[in-house]
mmCIF file of C-alpha atoms in Angstrom:
data_model
loop_
_atom_site.group_PDB
_atom_site.id
_atom_site.type_symbol
_atom_site.label_atom_id
_atom_site.label_comp_id
_atom_site.label_asym_id
_atom_site.label_seq_id
_atom_site.Cartn_x
_atom_site.Cartn_y
_atom_site.Cartn_z
ATOM 1 C CA MET A 1 -27.285 17.495 -29.461
ATOM 2 C CA LYS A 2 -27.428 18.716 -25.872
ATOM 3 C CA GLU A 3 -24.556 16.624 -25.026
ATOM 4 C CA ALA A 4 -22.315 17.703 -27.590
ATOM 5 C CA THR A 5 -22.707 21.340 -26.235
ATOM 6 C CA LEU A 6 -22.380 20.147 -22.517
ATOM 7 C CA VAL A 7 -19.407 18.522 -23.451
ATOM 8 C CA GLN A 8 -17.759 21.593 -25.016
ATOM 9 C CA GLY A 9 -18.375 23.067 -22.001
ATOM 10 C CA ALA A 10 -17.768 26.745 -22.268
ATOM 11 C CA GLU A 11 -18.830 28.188 -18.765
ATOM 12 C CA PRO A 12 -20.405 31.653 -18.934
ATOM 13 C CA VAL A 13 -18.380 33.146 -16.358
ATOM 14 C CA ALA A 14 -14.752 32.998 -16.159
ATOM 15 C CA ILE A 15 -13.451 31.851 -12.976
ATOM 16 C CA PRO A 16 -9.763 32.740 -12.115
ATOM 17 C CA GLY A 17 -7.426 29.785 -12.525
ATOM 18 C CA TYR A 18 -9.868 27.509 -14.044
ATOM 19 C CA ASP A 19 -7.498 26.204 -16.806
ATOM 20 C CA TYR A 20 -9.530 23.532 -18.184
ATOM 21 C CA GLY A 21 -8.767 22.702 -21.695
ATOM 22 C CA ARG A 22 -6.053 25.588 -21.745
ATOM 23 C CA PRO A 23 -2.449 24.988 -22.579
ATOM 24 C CA SER A 24 -1.447 26.468 -19.158
ATOM 25 C CA ALA A 25 -3.166 23.146 -17.393
ATOM 26 C CA ALA A 26 -0.567 20.259 -16.713
ATOM 27 C CA HIS A 27 -0.387 17.212 -19.066
ATOM 28 C CA SER A 28 -1.499 14.047 -17.588
ATOM 29 C CA PRO A 29 1.370 11.310 -18.078
ATOM 30 C CA LEU A 30 -1.494 8.705 -18.035
ATOM 31 C CA SER A 31 -2.426 7.574 -21.757
ATOM 32 C CA LEU A 32 -6.127 7.506 -22.996
ATOM 33 C CA GLU A 33 -5.878 3.642 -22.907
ATOM 34 C CA GLU A 34 -4.590 3.469 -19.591
ATOM 35 C CA LEU A 35 -7.604 5.856 -18.447
ATOM 36 C CA ARG A 36 -9.894 3.420 -20.006
ATOM 37 C CA GLN A 37 -8.329 0.458 -18.017
ATOM 38 C CA LEU A 38 -8.772 2.660 -14.795
ATOM 39 C CA GLU A 39 -12.453 3.450 -15.882
ATOM 40 C CA GLN A 40 -12.939 -0.499 -16.008
ATOM 41 C CA THR A 41 -11.322 -1.032 -12.805
ATOM 42 C CA VAL A 42 -13.703 1.540 -11.265
ATOM 43 C CA GLY A 43 -16.872 -0.070 -12.926
ATOM 44 C CA TRP A 44 -17.408 3.200 -14.596
ATOM 45 C CA SER A 45 -19.848 2.897 -17.733
ATOM 46 C CA GLU A 46 -21.582 4.902 -20.074
ATOM 47 C CA GLN A 47 -24.715 4.200 -18.063
ATOM 48 C CA ASP A 48 -22.825 6.323 -15.183
ATOM 49 C CA ALA A 49 -22.067 9.071 -17.507
ATOM 50 C CA ARG A 50 -25.724 9.275 -18.858
ATOM 51 C CA VAL A 51 -27.259 9.494 -15.107
ATOM 52 C CA LEU A 52 -24.948 12.206 -14.114
ATOM 53 C CA ARG A 53 -25.389 13.975 -17.413
ATOM 54 C CA HIS A 54 -29.452 13.408 -16.943
ATOM 55 C CA HIS A 55 -29.206 15.581 -13.763
ATOM 56 C CA GLU A 56 -27.064 18.359 -14.933
ATOM 57 C CA GLN A 57 -29.579 20.876 -13.850
ATOM 58 C CA PHE A 58 -29.594 19.585 -10.290
ATOM 59 C CA PHE A 59 -25.989 19.627 -9.880
ATOM 60 C CA ARG A 60 -25.846 23.073 -11.334
ATOM 61 C CA GLU A 61 -28.450 24.480 -9.046
ATOM 62 C CA HIS A 62 -27.017 22.707 -5.951
ATOM 63 C CA ALA A 63 -23.260 22.638 -6.655
ATOM 64 C CA GLU A 64 -22.469 25.338 -4.237
ATOM 65 C CA GLU A 65 -24.639 24.193 -1.594
ATOM 66 C CA MET A 66 -22.802 20.787 -1.762
ATOM 67 C CA VAL A 67 -19.546 22.575 -1.592
ATOM 68 C CA ASP A 68 -20.755 24.590 1.498
ATOM 69 C CA SER A 69 -21.630 21.377 3.288
ATOM 70 C CA TRP A 70 -18.465 19.949 2.707
ATOM 71 C CA ARG A 71 -16.498 23.149 3.702
ATOM 72 C CA ALA A 72 -18.481 22.819 6.694
ATOM 73 C CA ALA A 73 -17.223 19.492 7.522
ATOM 74 C CA ILE A 74 -13.461 20.740 6.842
ATOM 75 C CA GLY A 75 -14.272 23.778 8.864
ATOM 76 C CA SER A 76 -15.336 21.652 11.874
ATOM 77 C CA GLN A 77 -12.176 19.571 11.809
ATOM 78 C CA PRO A 78 -8.533 21.084 12.752
ATOM 79 C CA HIS A 79 -6.775 18.800 11.321
ATOM 80 C CA LEU A 80 -8.550 19.543 7.653
ATOM 81 C CA VAL A 81 -9.092 23.374 7.835
ATOM 82 C CA LYS A 82 -5.278 23.641 8.913
ATOM 83 C CA TRP A 83 -4.355 23.048 5.277
ATOM 84 C CA PHE A 84 -6.067 26.517 4.466
ATOM 85 C CA PHE A 85 -3.934 28.305 6.883
ATOM 86 C CA GLY A 86 -1.431 31.041 6.035
ATOM 87 C CA PRO A 87 1.659 32.011 7.455
ATOM 88 C CA ASP A 88 -0.117 33.918 10.432
ATOM 89 C CA GLY A 89 -1.625 30.548 11.449
ATOM 90 C CA LYS A 90 -5.304 31.507 10.382
ATOM 91 C CA ARG A 91 -7.496 30.491 7.606
ATOM 92 C CA ASP A 92 -6.626 32.217 4.497
ATOM 93 C CA ALA A 93 -10.246 33.382 3.462
ATOM 94 C CA GLU A 94 -9.522 34.844 0.188
ATOM 95 C CA TYR A 95 -7.512 31.455 -0.956
ATOM 96 C CA ALA A 96 -10.573 29.619 0.348
ATOM 97 C CA ALA A 97 -12.866 31.581 -1.767
ATOM 98 C CA LYS A 98 -10.887 31.497 -4.926
ATOM 99 C CA VAL A 99 -10.762 27.788 -4.585
ATOM 100 C CA LYS A 100 -14.078 27.510 -3.944
ATOM 101 C CA LYS A 101 -15.390 28.681 -7.184
ATOM 102 C CA ARG A 102 -13.119 26.082 -8.787
ATOM 103 C CA PHE A 103 -14.383 23.492 -6.481
ATOM 104 C CA VAL A 104 -18.297 24.422 -7.331
ATOM 105 C CA GLN A 105 -17.428 24.049 -11.048
ATOM 106 C CA TRP A 106 -16.015 20.688 -10.413
ATOM 107 C CA VAL A 107 -19.256 19.379 -9.170
ATOM 108 C CA ILE A 108 -20.739 20.603 -12.374
ATOM 109 C CA ASP A 109 -17.817 19.095 -14.591
ATOM 110 C CA VAL A 110 -18.078 16.084 -12.664
ATOM 111 C CA SER A 111 -21.692 15.629 -14.152
ATOM 112 C CA VAL A 112 -21.158 16.947 -17.311
ATOM 113 C CA ARG A 113 -17.801 16.575 -18.966
ATOM 114 C CA ALA A 114 -16.544 13.641 -21.219
ATOM 115 C CA HIS A 115 -13.539 11.710 -19.980
ATOM 116 C CA ASP A 116 -11.223 13.036 -23.104
ATOM 117 C CA GLN A 117 -7.696 14.517 -23.084
ATOM 118 C CA ALA A 118 -8.702 17.758 -21.871
ATOM 119 C CA TRP A 119 -10.504 16.513 -18.801
ATOM 120 C CA LEU A 120 -7.632 14.001 -17.819
ATOM 121 C CA ASP A 121 -5.080 16.845 -18.043
ATOM 122 C CA TYR A 122 -7.130 18.935 -15.914
ATOM 123 C CA GLN A 123 -7.317 16.033 -12.962
ATOM 124 C CA GLU A 124 -3.581 16.318 -13.305
ATOM 125 C CA GLU A 125 -3.521 20.073 -12.666
ATOM 126 C CA ILE A 126 -5.873 19.838 -9.914
ATOM 127 C CA GLY A 127 -3.958 16.943 -8.280
ATOM 128 C CA LEU A 128 -0.913 19.174 -8.526
ATOM 129 C CA ARG A 129 -2.635 21.830 -7.061
ATOM 130 C CA HIS A 130 -2.957 19.886 -3.729
ATOM 131 C CA THR A 131 0.936 19.213 -3.624
ATOM 132 C CA PRO A 132 3.944 21.532 -3.104
ATOM 133 C CA ASP A 133 4.347 21.521 -7.090
ATOM 134 C CA LYS A 134 1.458 24.016 -7.576
ATOM 135 C CA LYS A 135 -0.496 24.570 -4.434
ATOM 136 C CA ASN A 136 -0.824 28.336 -3.808
ATOM 137 C CA GLN A 137 0.529 29.041 -7.223
ATOM 138 C CA THR A 138 -2.639 29.472 -8.815
ATOM 139 C CA ASP A 139 -4.066 32.010 -6.474
ATOM 140 C CA GLY A 140 -0.669 33.783 -5.393
ATOM 141 C CA ALA A 141 -1.278 32.323 -1.744
ATOM 142 C CA HIS A 142 0.866 31.125 0.943
ATOM 143 C CA THR A 143 -1.063 28.683 2.825
ATOM 144 C CA LEU A 144 0.651 25.334 3.759
ATOM 145 C CA PRO A 145 2.048 23.691 0.860
ATOM 146 C CA ARG A 146 0.037 20.443 0.694
ATOM 147 C CA VAL A 147 -3.112 18.497 1.441
ATOM 148 C CA PRO A 148 -1.906 15.300 2.700
ATOM 149 C CA LEU A 149 -3.162 12.400 0.499
ATOM 150 C CA ARG A 150 -4.475 10.463 3.362
ATOM 151 C CA TYR A 151 -7.094 13.518 3.970
ATOM 152 C CA LEU A 152 -7.832 13.681 0.098
ATOM 153 C CA PHE A 153 -9.024 10.072 0.245
ATOM 154 C CA GLY A 154 -10.451 10.094 3.847
ATOM 155 C CA PHE A 155 -12.684 12.989 2.844
ATOM 156 C CA ILE A 156 -14.642 10.961 -0.071
ATOM 157 C CA PRO A 157 -17.393 9.491 1.962
ATOM 158 C CA VAL A 158 -18.393 13.083 3.024
ATOM 159 C CA VAL A 159 -18.457 13.820 -0.752
ATOM 160 C CA THR A 160 -20.327 10.810 -1.750
ATOM 161 C CA LEU A 161 -22.425 9.469 1.223
ATOM 162 C CA GLY A 162 -22.701 13.043 2.685
ATOM 163 C CA THR A 163 -24.277 13.988 -0.412
ATOM 164 C CA ARG A 164 -27.240 11.647 -0.437
ATOM 165 C CA ARG A 165 -29.449 13.921 1.187
ATOM 166 C CA PHE A 166 -29.188 16.380 -1.641
ATOM 167 C CA PHE A 167 -30.133 13.538 -3.930
ATOM 168 C CA LEU A 168 -33.069 12.682 -1.839
ATOM 169 C CA ASN A 169 -34.609 15.805 -2.816
ATOM 170 C CA LEU A 170 -35.043 14.874 -6.378
ATOM 171 C CA GLY A 171 -37.782 12.532 -5.530
ATOM 172 C CA LEU A 172 -36.218 9.739 -7.636
ATOM 173 C CA SER A 173 -37.582 6.033 -7.123
ATOM 174 C CA ALA A 174 -35.486 3.722 -4.973
ATOM 175 C CA GLU A 175 -33.623 2.434 -7.829
ATOM 176 C CA GLU A 176 -32.969 5.606 -9.867
ATOM 177 C CA LEU A 177 -31.577 6.818 -6.705
ATOM 178 C CA GLN A 178 -29.282 4.047 -6.262
ATOM 179 C CA LYS A 179 -27.926 4.419 -9.664
ATOM 180 C CA LEU A 180 -27.448 8.082 -9.316
ATOM 181 C CA GLU A 181 -25.294 7.610 -6.085
ATOM 182 C CA ASP A 182 -23.567 4.745 -7.593
ATOM 183 C CA ALA A 183 -22.704 6.941 -10.564
ATOM 184 C CA TRP A 184 -21.457 9.835 -8.228
ATOM 185 C CA ALA A 185 -19.413 7.650 -6.023
ATOM 186 C CA LYS A 186 -17.849 6.037 -8.884
ATOM 187 C CA ALA A 187 -16.898 9.437 -10.351
ATOM 188 C CA VAL A 188 -15.846 10.882 -7.234
ATOM 189 C CA LEU A 189 -13.228 7.947 -6.748
ATOM 190 C CA LEU A 190 -12.033 8.008 -10.181
ATOM 191 C CA HIS A 191 -11.418 11.780 -10.163
ATOM 192 C CA VAL A 192 -9.727 11.427 -6.645
ATOM 193 C CA THR A 193 -7.368 8.570 -8.008
ATOM 194 C CA LEU A 194 -6.183 10.648 -10.807
ATOM 195 C CA TRP A 195 -5.606 13.508 -8.286
ATOM 196 C CA SER A 196 -2.989 10.977 -6.395
ATOM 197 C CA ARG A 197 -0.735 10.797 -9.187
ATOM 198 C CA PRO A 198 1.539 13.319 -8.183
ATOM 199 C CA TYR A 199 1.877 12.058 -4.670
ATOM 200 C CA ALA A 200 3.176 8.848 -5.624
ATOM 201 C CA LYS A 201 6.837 7.699 -6.015
ATOM 202 C CA ASP A 202 8.189 7.149 -9.136
ATOM 203 C CA GLY A 203 6.833 4.070 -10.857
ATOM 204 C CA LEU A 204 4.379 3.244 -8.099
ATOM 205 C CA TRP A 205 1.297 5.156 -9.342
ATOM 206 C CA MET B 1 -18.107 -9.908 26.703
ATOM 207 C CA LYS B 2 -18.572 -11.293 23.090
ATOM 208 C CA GLU B 3 -16.662 -8.285 21.398
ATOM 209 C CA ALA B 4 -13.647 -8.451 23.593
ATOM 210 C CA THR B 5 -13.257 -12.070 22.527
ATOM 211 C CA LEU B 6 -13.445 -10.993 18.826
ATOM 212 C CA VAL B 7 -11.191 -8.123 19.552
ATOM 213 C CA GLN B 8 -8.509 -10.309 20.646
ATOM 214 C CA GLY B 9 -9.200 -12.342 17.427
ATOM 215 C CA ALA B 10 -7.245 -15.343 17.531
ATOM 216 C CA GLU B 11 -8.189 -17.545 14.544
ATOM 217 C CA PRO B 12 -8.296 -20.981 14.937
ATOM 218 C CA VAL B 13 -6.336 -21.849 11.749
ATOM 219 C CA ALA B 14 -2.989 -20.287 11.386
ATOM 220 C CA ILE B 15 -2.663 -18.698 8.019
ATOM 221 C CA PRO B 16 0.995 -18.443 6.625
ATOM 222 C CA GLY B 17 2.105 -14.878 6.504
ATOM 223 C CA TYR B 18 -0.875 -13.423 8.585
ATOM 224 C CA ASP B 19 1.520 -11.569 10.972
ATOM 225 C CA TYR B 20 -1.515 -9.600 12.565
ATOM 226 C CA GLY B 21 -0.200 -8.526 16.049
ATOM 227 C CA ARG B 22 3.041 -10.296 15.700
ATOM 228 C CA PRO B 23 6.592 -8.188 15.952
ATOM 229 C CA SER B 24 7.303 -9.286 12.348
ATOM 230 C CA ALA B 25 4.591 -7.044 10.984
ATOM 231 C CA ALA B 26 5.735 -3.392 10.202
ATOM 232 C CA HIS B 27 5.094 -0.410 12.729
ATOM 233 C CA SER B 28 2.876 2.422 11.115
ATOM 234 C CA PRO B 29 4.305 5.759 11.286
ATOM 235 C CA LEU B 30 0.890 7.352 11.990
ATOM 236 C CA SER B 31 0.232 7.815 15.784
ATOM 237 C CA LEU B 32 -3.280 6.862 17.168
ATOM 238 C CA GLU B 33 -4.090 10.380 17.666
ATOM 239 C CA GLU B 34 -3.812 10.893 13.702
ATOM 240 C CA LEU B 35 -5.681 7.784 13.145
ATOM 241 C CA ARG B 36 -8.679 9.081 15.036
ATOM 242 C CA GLN B 37 -8.440 12.244 13.033
ATOM 243 C CA LEU B 38 -8.449 10.214 9.728
ATOM 244 C CA GLU B 39 -11.416 8.283 11.205
ATOM 245 C CA GLN B 40 -13.257 11.592 12.033
ATOM 246 C CA THR B 41 -12.542 12.663 8.258
ATOM 247 C CA VAL B 42 -13.844 9.428 6.855
ATOM 248 C CA GLY B 43 -16.691 9.858 9.241
ATOM 249 C CA TRP B 44 -15.962 6.286 10.663
ATOM 250 C CA SER B 45 -18.061 6.010 13.981
ATOM 251 C CA GLU B 46 -18.748 3.604 16.883
ATOM 252 C CA GLN B 47 -21.992 2.826 15.362
ATOM 253 C CA ASP B 48 -20.072 1.902 12.119
ATOM 254 C CA ALA B 49 -17.952 -0.614 14.139
ATOM 255 C CA ARG B 50 -21.317 -1.896 15.736
ATOM 256 C CA VAL B 51 -23.130 -2.444 12.468
ATOM 257 C CA LEU B 52 -20.002 -4.586 10.994
ATOM 258 C CA ARG B 53 -19.545 -6.523 14.312
ATOM 259 C CA HIS B 54 -23.211 -7.366 14.426
ATOM 260 C CA HIS B 55 -22.989 -9.127 11.178
ATOM 261 C CA GLU B 56 -19.546 -11.163 12.060
ATOM 262 C CA GLN B 57 -21.091 -14.412 11.393
ATOM 263 C CA PHE B 58 -22.249 -13.135 7.864
ATOM 264 C CA PHE B 59 -18.789 -11.845 7.067
ATOM 265 C CA ARG B 60 -17.274 -15.379 8.104
ATOM 266 C CA GLU B 61 -19.518 -17.318 5.995
ATOM 267 C CA HIS B 62 -19.383 -15.154 3.045
ATOM 268 C CA ALA B 63 -15.915 -13.740 3.105
ATOM 269 C CA GLU B 64 -14.679 -16.164 0.604
ATOM 270 C CA GLU B 65 -17.382 -16.081 -1.875
ATOM 271 C CA MET B 66 -16.867 -12.132 -1.641
ATOM 272 C CA VAL B 67 -13.200 -12.504 -2.543
ATOM 273 C CA ASP B 68 -13.992 -14.972 -5.031
ATOM 274 C CA SER B 69 -16.180 -12.340 -6.713
ATOM 275 C CA TRP B 70 -13.422 -9.798 -6.417
ATOM 276 C CA ARG B 71 -10.931 -12.057 -7.849
ATOM 277 C CA ALA B 72 -12.980 -12.896 -10.579
ATOM 278 C CA ALA B 73 -13.366 -9.066 -11.439
ATOM 279 C CA ILE B 74 -9.545 -8.883 -11.221
ATOM 280 C CA GLY B 75 -9.058 -12.035 -13.592
ATOM 281 C CA SER B 76 -11.208 -10.588 -16.397
ATOM 282 C CA GLN B 77 -9.120 -7.432 -16.537
ATOM 283 C CA PRO B 78 -5.785 -8.052 -18.121
ATOM 284 C CA HIS B 79 -4.301 -4.688 -16.516
ATOM 285 C CA LEU B 80 -5.461 -6.046 -13.038
ATOM 286 C CA VAL B 81 -4.186 -9.751 -13.404
ATOM 287 C CA LYS B 82 -0.995 -8.877 -14.758
ATOM 288 C CA TRP B 83 0.197 -8.119 -11.259
ATOM 289 C CA PHE B 84 0.003 -11.624 -10.380
ATOM 290 C CA PHE B 85 2.418 -12.689 -13.218
ATOM 291 C CA GLY B 86 5.466 -14.158 -12.417
ATOM 292 C CA PRO B 87 8.550 -14.178 -14.608
ATOM 293 C CA ASP B 88 7.222 -16.344 -17.190
ATOM 294 C CA GLY B 89 4.260 -14.019 -17.889
ATOM 295 C CA LYS B 90 1.984 -16.360 -16.417
ATOM 296 C CA ARG B 91 -0.320 -15.816 -13.422
ATOM 297 C CA ASP B 92 1.459 -17.434 -10.136
ATOM 298 C CA ALA B 93 -1.350 -19.517 -9.178
ATOM 299 C CA GLU B 94 0.526 -20.304 -5.761
ATOM 300 C CA TYR B 95 1.147 -16.853 -4.980
ATOM 301 C CA ALA B 96 -2.340 -16.047 -5.612
ATOM 302 C CA ALA B 97 -3.549 -18.802 -3.515
ATOM 303 C CA LYS B 98 -1.447 -17.672 -0.449
ATOM 304 C CA VAL B 99 -2.627 -14.132 -0.609
ATOM 305 C CA LYS B 100 -6.216 -15.225 -0.987
ATOM 306 C CA LYS B 101 -6.407 -16.763 2.406
ATOM 307 C CA ARG B 102 -5.134 -13.526 4.103
ATOM 308 C CA PHE B 103 -7.785 -11.627 1.698
ATOM 309 C CA VAL B 104 -10.460 -13.611 3.234
ATOM 310 C CA GLN B 105 -9.302 -13.134 6.770
ATOM 311 C CA TRP B 106 -9.086 -9.126 5.904
ATOM 312 C CA VAL B 107 -12.842 -9.385 5.347
ATOM 313 C CA ILE B 108 -13.529 -10.994 8.491
ATOM 314 C CA ASP B 109 -10.911 -8.694 10.496
ATOM 315 C CA VAL B 110 -12.681 -5.740 8.764
ATOM 316 C CA SER B 111 -15.844 -6.887 10.518
ATOM 317 C CA VAL B 112 -14.648 -7.462 13.867
ATOM 318 C CA ARG B 113 -11.361 -5.863 14.679
ATOM 319 C CA ALA B 114 -10.637 -2.986 16.935
ATOM 320 C CA HIS B 115 -8.801 -0.036 15.403
ATOM 321 C CA ASP B 116 -5.959 -0.184 17.852
ATOM 322 C CA GLN B 117 -1.996 -0.253 17.211
ATOM 323 C CA ALA B 118 -1.948 -4.037 16.213
ATOM 324 C CA TRP B 119 -4.714 -3.035 13.714
ATOM 325 C CA LEU B 120 -2.874 0.293 12.578
ATOM 326 C CA ASP B 121 0.614 -1.747 12.070
ATOM 327 C CA TYR B 122 -0.851 -4.421 10.328
ATOM 328 C CA GLN B 123 -2.649 -2.007 7.606
ATOM 329 C CA GLU B 124 0.956 -0.863 7.086
ATOM 330 C CA GLU B 125 2.071 -4.148 6.510
ATOM 331 C CA ILE B 126 -0.715 -4.807 3.970
ATOM 332 C CA GLY B 127 0.211 -1.595 2.156
ATOM 333 C CA LEU B 128 4.180 -2.598 2.057
ATOM 334 C CA ARG B 129 2.923 -6.052 0.461
ATOM 335 C CA HIS B 130 1.614 -4.135 -2.340
ATOM 336 C CA THR B 131 4.906 -2.206 -2.775
ATOM 337 C CA PRO B 132 8.564 -3.438 -3.971
ATOM 338 C CA ASP B 133 9.422 -2.900 -0.033
ATOM 339 C CA LYS B 134 7.650 -6.310 0.726
ATOM 340 C CA LYS B 135 5.416 -7.627 -2.412
ATOM 341 C CA ASN B 136 6.398 -11.259 -2.833
ATOM 342 C CA GLN B 137 8.751 -11.260 0.339
ATOM 343 C CA THR B 138 6.172 -12.733 2.543
ATOM 344 C CA ASP B 139 5.489 -15.671 -0.014
ATOM 345 C CA GLY B 140 8.968 -16.270 -1.583
ATOM 346 C CA ALA B 141 7.099 -15.473 -4.956
ATOM 347 C CA HIS B 142 8.615 -13.464 -7.780
ATOM 348 C CA THR B 143 5.608 -11.756 -9.311
ATOM 349 C CA LEU B 144 5.793 -8.064 -10.494
ATOM 350 C CA PRO B 145 6.992 -6.170 -7.501
ATOM 351 C CA ARG B 146 3.861 -3.631 -7.038
ATOM 352 C CA VAL B 147 0.142 -2.990 -7.580
ATOM 353 C CA PRO B 148 0.098 0.534 -8.756
ATOM 354 C CA LEU B 149 -1.657 2.746 -6.470
ATOM 355 C CA ARG B 150 -4.493 3.784 -9.105
ATOM 356 C CA TYR B 151 -5.419 0.432 -9.136
ATOM 357 C CA LEU B 152 -5.380 -0.239 -5.421
ATOM 358 C CA PHE B 153 -8.056 2.871 -5.089
ATOM 359 C CA GLY B 154 -9.698 2.166 -8.266
ATOM 360 C CA PHE B 155 -10.901 -1.271 -7.324
ATOM 361 C CA ILE B 156 -12.691 0.078 -4.363
ATOM 362 C CA PRO B 157 -16.202 0.088 -6.036
ATOM 363 C CA VAL B 158 -15.970 -3.587 -6.879
ATOM 364 C CA VAL B 159 -15.331 -4.231 -3.335
ATOM 365 C CA THR B 160 -18.108 -1.792 -1.785
ATOM 366 C CA LEU B 161 -20.736 -1.474 -4.458
ATOM 367 C CA GLY B 162 -20.019 -5.019 -5.861
ATOM 368 C CA THR B 163 -20.485 -6.407 -2.467
ATOM 369 C CA ARG B 164 -24.290 -5.026 -2.100
ATOM 370 C CA ARG B 165 -25.563 -8.143 -3.790
ATOM 371 C CA PHE B 166 -24.335 -10.376 -1.048
ATOM 372 C CA PHE B 167 -25.794 -7.964 1.540
ATOM 373 C CA LEU B 168 -28.912 -8.044 -0.056
ATOM 374 C CA ASN B 169 -29.218 -11.718 1.075
ATOM 375 C CA LEU B 170 -29.675 -10.658 4.953
ATOM 376 C CA GLY B 171 -33.021 -9.733 4.196
ATOM 377 C CA LEU B 172 -32.643 -6.385 6.150
ATOM 378 C CA SER B 173 -34.831 -3.434 6.195
ATOM 379 C CA ALA B 174 -33.865 -0.701 3.709
ATOM 380 C CA GLU B 175 -32.531 1.432 6.412
ATOM 381 C CA GLU B 176 -30.499 -1.216 8.091
ATOM 382 C CA LEU B 177 -29.091 -2.167 4.690
ATOM 383 C CA GLN B 178 -27.849 1.338 4.103
ATOM 384 C CA LYS B 179 -26.419 1.540 7.472
ATOM 385 C CA LEU B 180 -24.451 -1.820 6.462
ATOM 386 C CA GLU B 181 -23.451 -0.639 3.150
ATOM 387 C CA ASP B 182 -22.148 2.850 4.663
ATOM 388 C CA ALA B 183 -20.478 1.150 7.257
ATOM 389 C CA TRP B 184 -18.463 -1.022 4.976
ATOM 390 C CA ALA B 185 -17.978 1.689 2.377
ATOM 391 C CA LYS B 186 -16.303 3.788 5.198
ATOM 392 C CA ALA B 187 -14.176 0.827 6.438
ATOM 393 C CA VAL B 188 -12.811 -0.305 3.270
ATOM 394 C CA LEU B 189 -12.104 3.289 2.262
ATOM 395 C CA LEU B 190 -10.103 3.755 5.437
ATOM 396 C CA HIS B 191 -8.183 0.629 5.072
ATOM 397 C CA VAL B 192 -7.206 1.127 1.505
ATOM 398 C CA THR B 193 -6.359 4.673 2.717
ATOM 399 C CA LEU B 194 -3.848 3.367 5.161
ATOM 400 C CA TRP B 195 -2.732 0.909 2.735
ATOM 401 C CA SER B 196 -1.412 3.704 0.549
ATOM 402 C CA ARG B 197 1.329 5.231 3.060
ATOM 403 C CA PRO B 198 4.197 3.545 1.572
ATOM 404 C CA TYR B 199 3.390 4.718 -1.952
ATOM 405 C CA ALA B 200 3.424 8.394 -1.067
ATOM 406 C CA LYS B 201 6.415 10.708 -1.530
ATOM 407 C CA ASP B 202 7.919 11.806 1.611
ATOM 408 C CA GLY B 203 5.915 14.359 3.798
ATOM 409 C CA LEU B 204 2.959 14.183 1.412
ATOM 410 C CA TRP B 205 0.760 11.273 2.911
#
């Protein structure tokens, strides 16, 4: 029952602010039935979940390297890195380091977590942490209070297409590689779509 | 100067409500400088634009078939098709037919249009036509007044990954196919991200 163990997903090292499955995390206004409808829209399937879980070890080993590559893309674009700036107009390295640990854990979670109520609630929490509702709150930081929605979505190809080079190291067949890329692309889109909830005007999400 | 002709892009048959480049289209609040920053975020490049333009004829010939395949995906999911419903609780076929012509034209536009002010403005217009601001207005229809943001984004894999089977008919090398798929994926994401503008709360987009 390897999967069941994974799904419970207790991580050995506690990450500050990683409130997955805790009452301190937000509650998603989306019902599980509505989540299934959204998954169907995305084309997310049990096969996709299996493909990602199958590569759990790979994601665990490379999650930090992936995040570093995405952070490099952010760091090279002033309009992206500015959302890490504190009141002194400089990048808040302490905040960035705290967020990074959760970002790395997110990669692992994408590969192993079941899409249950705890997972759904934590996506709402992550979304809120990109908006004035909760950005900075978790880490007691004073960076600019939002990441604009257009950058949240605009960054997706870096995290999907840009991650192909990591997947290539797995030495998969073309068909298996495609399945992994597609599963990852659908998963990332599903997550970011859930994160967009607090950005939307009432009734439009 | 083939590209210059394409970029001017006058279509031989007038499509009702297709206000591309007309004063009746909305004006995007995004500046061209901010658009370039968003393109950079997405990883959109001149090479991507060239790849899509190179396949203009393919897109012209298959645009309707692609839209039909996406419409089939919508039609098979009650939570998606309902946004075409009129006050009688049935799919408004006349509205769907009118929108379809513009949807087909959109596919062609993605492949050939330069990302200039007219293009940017028309993306704002398309976004508005998915929200209570302008849905129904163009066609004098009475369907439900929005397409929820989560479905706008959630549907992206159908339009990207789901379109691979059309691209396969081009008989491209694996490398060329990948370039086309990546360019298409980035283009679609960029468009839908721009369409999300009217959905966002003030200051959060």
